[in-house]
Amino acid sequence: QVQLVQSGAEVKRPGASVKVSCKTSGYTFTSFGISWVRQAPGQGLEWMGWVTAYRGNTHSAQKFQGRLTMTRDISTSTAYMELRNLRSDDTAVYFCARLREIGPVTPFDYWGQGTLVTVSS
Amino acid sequence: EMVMTQSPATLSVSPGETATLSCRASQSVGSNLAWYQQKPGQAPRLLFYGASTRATGIPARFSAIGSGTEFTLTISSLQSEDFAVYYCQQYNHWPPWTFGQGTKVEIK
């Protein structure tokens, strides 16, 4: 069965960076892209960016451009999200999610369990 | 940027009753609209895509319709496990994919 398993919770100081992993299994990794979505405490869902699994092309939401790097390792079927220059309002649960179909006009059908990132001095 | 507006913010419903949730897009998204269910401490779960196509394993008491800018999710005969937050998401205009702010379905 399809599974996305994320790395554990992180606590970071303002200005630091965090890298979250999303290890996938149960499907052909290179056939489906991975999106990253975050959720601040008590808030809704915010799309951050997307990485194509085959070529590794990335597309980021404008508000994260310059701070967000998304990569993938085909050999381990793992996607990564790194957010730099963290601020207190980056405190959130970060989710990876698989695109249901090849290409961007598609929803997200499988999600990781989420990774809590806390930014605090 | 596309704006998705969900109403109401909170819906109080008794078990066994029907809940009707709305989602409006600031411009047409065609049928490229999905619905997700999220329970506390869990990841979102895909319920519908293509505005009205039920995802794998979703019970028939859930139904969804709409196109263009107006969409509706209906949950009939609410069960205890249906009390959750529901989000709509457009994936027609990207980036960014955008979500509504959510509707919380709570026990009356």
XYZ file of C-alpha atoms in Angstrom:
229
model
C 0.000 0.000 0.000
C 1.060 3.579 -0.603
C 2.779 5.137 2.392
C 4.482 8.453 3.038
C 6.439 8.528 6.285
C 7.904 11.810 7.487
C 10.748 12.587 9.808
C 10.212 13.546 13.421
C 9.403 16.809 15.152
C 11.956 19.602 15.160
C 12.611 22.621 17.375
C 14.585 25.421 15.772
C 15.814 28.890 16.680
C 14.763 31.884 14.580
C 17.090 32.251 11.605
C 17.910 28.556 11.465
C 16.972 26.042 8.776
C 14.946 22.846 8.930
C 14.937 19.881 6.579
C 12.012 17.474 6.608
C 12.080 14.113 4.845
C 9.213 12.156 3.324
C 10.006 8.514 2.609
C 7.583 6.886 0.211
C 6.746 3.284 -0.539
C 4.149 1.162 -2.282
C 4.292 2.830 -5.673
C 6.697 3.880 -8.429
C 8.282 6.972 -6.920
C 9.220 8.580 -10.230
C 5.646 8.502 -11.526
C 4.101 10.999 -9.119
C 5.143 14.387 -7.819
C 5.236 15.394 -4.169
C 3.742 18.570 -2.754
C 4.439 20.187 0.576
C 1.597 21.717 2.594
C 1.788 23.312 6.011
C -0.714 24.028 8.745
C -0.083 26.574 11.474
C -1.621 25.805 14.883
C -5.412 26.022 14.657
C -5.247 27.258 11.069
C -6.011 25.943 7.604
C -3.892 24.338 4.917
C -1.281 26.281 2.981
C 0.399 24.917 -0.142
C 4.130 25.562 -0.209
C 5.548 23.906 -3.283
C 5.867 20.879 -5.494
C 8.694 18.706 -6.766
C 8.418 16.421 -9.766
C 9.789 13.049 -8.788
C 11.186 12.107 -12.208
C 13.121 15.254 -13.128
C 13.234 16.988 -9.780
C 11.757 20.204 -11.163
C 10.323 22.439 -8.473
C 7.571 25.046 -8.208
C 7.191 27.144 -5.060
C 4.502 29.450 -3.801
C 5.685 33.004 -4.212
C 5.784 33.696 -0.470
C 8.399 30.958 0.031
C 10.614 31.706 -2.937
C 14.179 32.219 -1.812
C 13.664 30.301 1.461
C 12.313 26.955 0.268
C 14.233 24.134 -1.371
C 12.601 20.868 -2.379
C 14.610 17.889 -3.541
C 14.203 14.162 -3.997
C 16.384 11.083 -3.892
C 15.192 8.519 -6.397
C 17.436 5.809 -4.950
C 15.582 5.933 -1.618
C 12.165 7.136 -2.892
C 12.418 10.072 -0.514
C 11.446 13.718 -0.920
C 12.919 16.543 1.128
C 11.777 20.023 2.066
C 14.216 22.572 3.488
C 13.012 25.918 4.800
C 15.639 28.502 5.676
C 15.754 31.654 7.789
C 12.974 30.396 10.015
C 10.660 32.811 11.799
C 8.229 32.237 14.642
C 5.312 32.249 12.182
C 6.850 29.235 10.429
C 5.778 27.165 13.425
C 3.451 24.622 11.865
C 2.862 21.014 10.965
C 4.427 20.302 7.594
C 2.875 17.633 5.384
C 4.118 15.950 2.245
C 1.422 14.747 -0.137
C 1.484 12.746 -3.352
C -0.053 14.147 -6.493
C -2.776 11.800 -7.654
C -1.772 11.982 -11.322
C 1.183 13.003 -13.429
C 1.076 16.750 -13.958
C -0.123 19.625 -11.819
C -3.845 19.568 -12.518
C -4.541 16.955 -9.896
C -5.310 16.771 -6.167
C -3.282 15.053 -3.454
C -4.307 11.481 -2.750
C -1.867 10.266 -0.085
C -0.388 12.280 2.740
C 2.409 11.882 5.220
C 1.589 11.953 8.913
C 2.966 15.461 9.330
C 6.053 16.902 11.000
C 5.729 19.555 13.692
C 8.313 22.292 13.339
C 8.498 24.688 16.261
C 10.453 27.915 15.884
C 11.246 29.486 19.210
C 14.059 31.388 20.850
C -4.451 34.340 -6.765
C -7.485 32.125 -6.585
C -9.503 32.515 -3.399
C -11.636 29.669 -2.103
C -14.366 30.609 0.366
C -16.098 27.977 2.456
C -19.324 28.377 4.387
C -20.299 28.092 7.085
C -17.189 28.196 9.228
C -18.842 25.860 11.729
C -21.799 23.568 11.265
C -23.538 22.020 14.264
C -25.365 18.846 13.320
C -26.906 15.985 15.255
C -25.817 12.415 14.476
C -28.037 10.925 11.802
C -28.814 14.270 10.219
C -27.501 15.757 6.982
C -24.716 18.304 6.681
C -24.372 20.552 3.643
C -21.095 22.398 3.115
C -20.399 25.041 0.471
C -17.279 26.145 -1.342
C -17.046 29.096 -3.702
C -14.166 29.947 -6.029
C -13.234 33.522 -6.918
C -13.103 32.466 -10.576
C -14.064 29.345 -12.458
C -12.056 26.221 -11.703
C -14.117 24.003 -13.992
C -14.384 20.650 -12.231
C -10.870 20.789 -10.791
C -12.036 20.835 -7.206
C -11.256 18.426 -4.384
C -12.653 17.918 -0.903
C -10.617 16.713 2.080
C -11.544 15.602 5.589
C -9.195 16.276 8.475
C -9.558 14.959 12.007
C -7.577 16.366 14.941
C -3.949 15.302 14.874
C -4.288 13.620 11.492
C -3.362 14.419 7.918
C -6.082 15.437 5.483
C -7.833 12.618 3.638
C -8.971 12.963 0.052
C -12.749 12.556 -0.226
C -13.563 13.784 -3.732
C -11.769 14.972 -6.825
C -13.080 16.201 -10.146
C -15.755 17.968 -8.061
C -17.882 14.832 -7.688
C -15.768 11.668 -8.014
C -15.527 9.788 -4.742
C -12.010 8.738 -3.759
C -11.209 5.148 -2.898
C -12.927 3.889 0.224
C -15.170 6.891 0.793
C -18.656 5.852 1.967
C -21.692 6.522 -0.199
C -23.207 8.812 2.439
C -20.735 11.408 1.188
C -21.685 13.153 -2.061
C -20.393 16.209 -3.884
C -21.543 18.304 -6.809
C -20.660 21.522 -8.557
C -18.687 23.130 -11.341
C -17.315 26.519 -12.191
C -17.414 28.537 -8.999
C -19.999 26.824 -6.782
C -19.491 23.476 -5.077
C -21.307 21.504 -2.403
C -20.356 18.597 -0.165
C -23.204 16.707 1.463
C -22.876 14.203 4.269
C -26.041 12.212 4.871
C -26.857 10.320 8.058
C -23.876 11.757 9.910
C -21.873 9.195 11.834
C -19.677 9.926 14.825
C -16.543 9.508 12.714
C -17.709 12.231 10.297
C -17.263 15.058 12.785
C -14.162 16.770 11.461
C -12.941 19.762 9.461
C -13.573 19.724 5.721
C -11.509 21.630 3.176
C -12.075 22.314 -0.480
C -9.104 22.793 -2.793
C -8.840 24.050 -6.331
C -6.150 22.601 -8.550
C -7.103 24.293 -11.807
C -5.065 27.491 -11.432
C -1.582 26.896 -10.144
C 0.677 27.891 -8.627
C -0.511 28.077 -6.012
C -2.963 25.314 -5.352
C -5.351 26.940 -2.893
C -7.518 25.640 -0.102
C -10.603 27.044 1.497
C -10.360 28.016 5.147
C -12.314 24.935 6.206
C -15.712 24.071 7.661
C -15.816 22.392 11.043
C -18.665 19.912 11.421
C -19.367 19.524 15.121
C -21.823 17.561 17.182
C -24.958 19.505 18.065
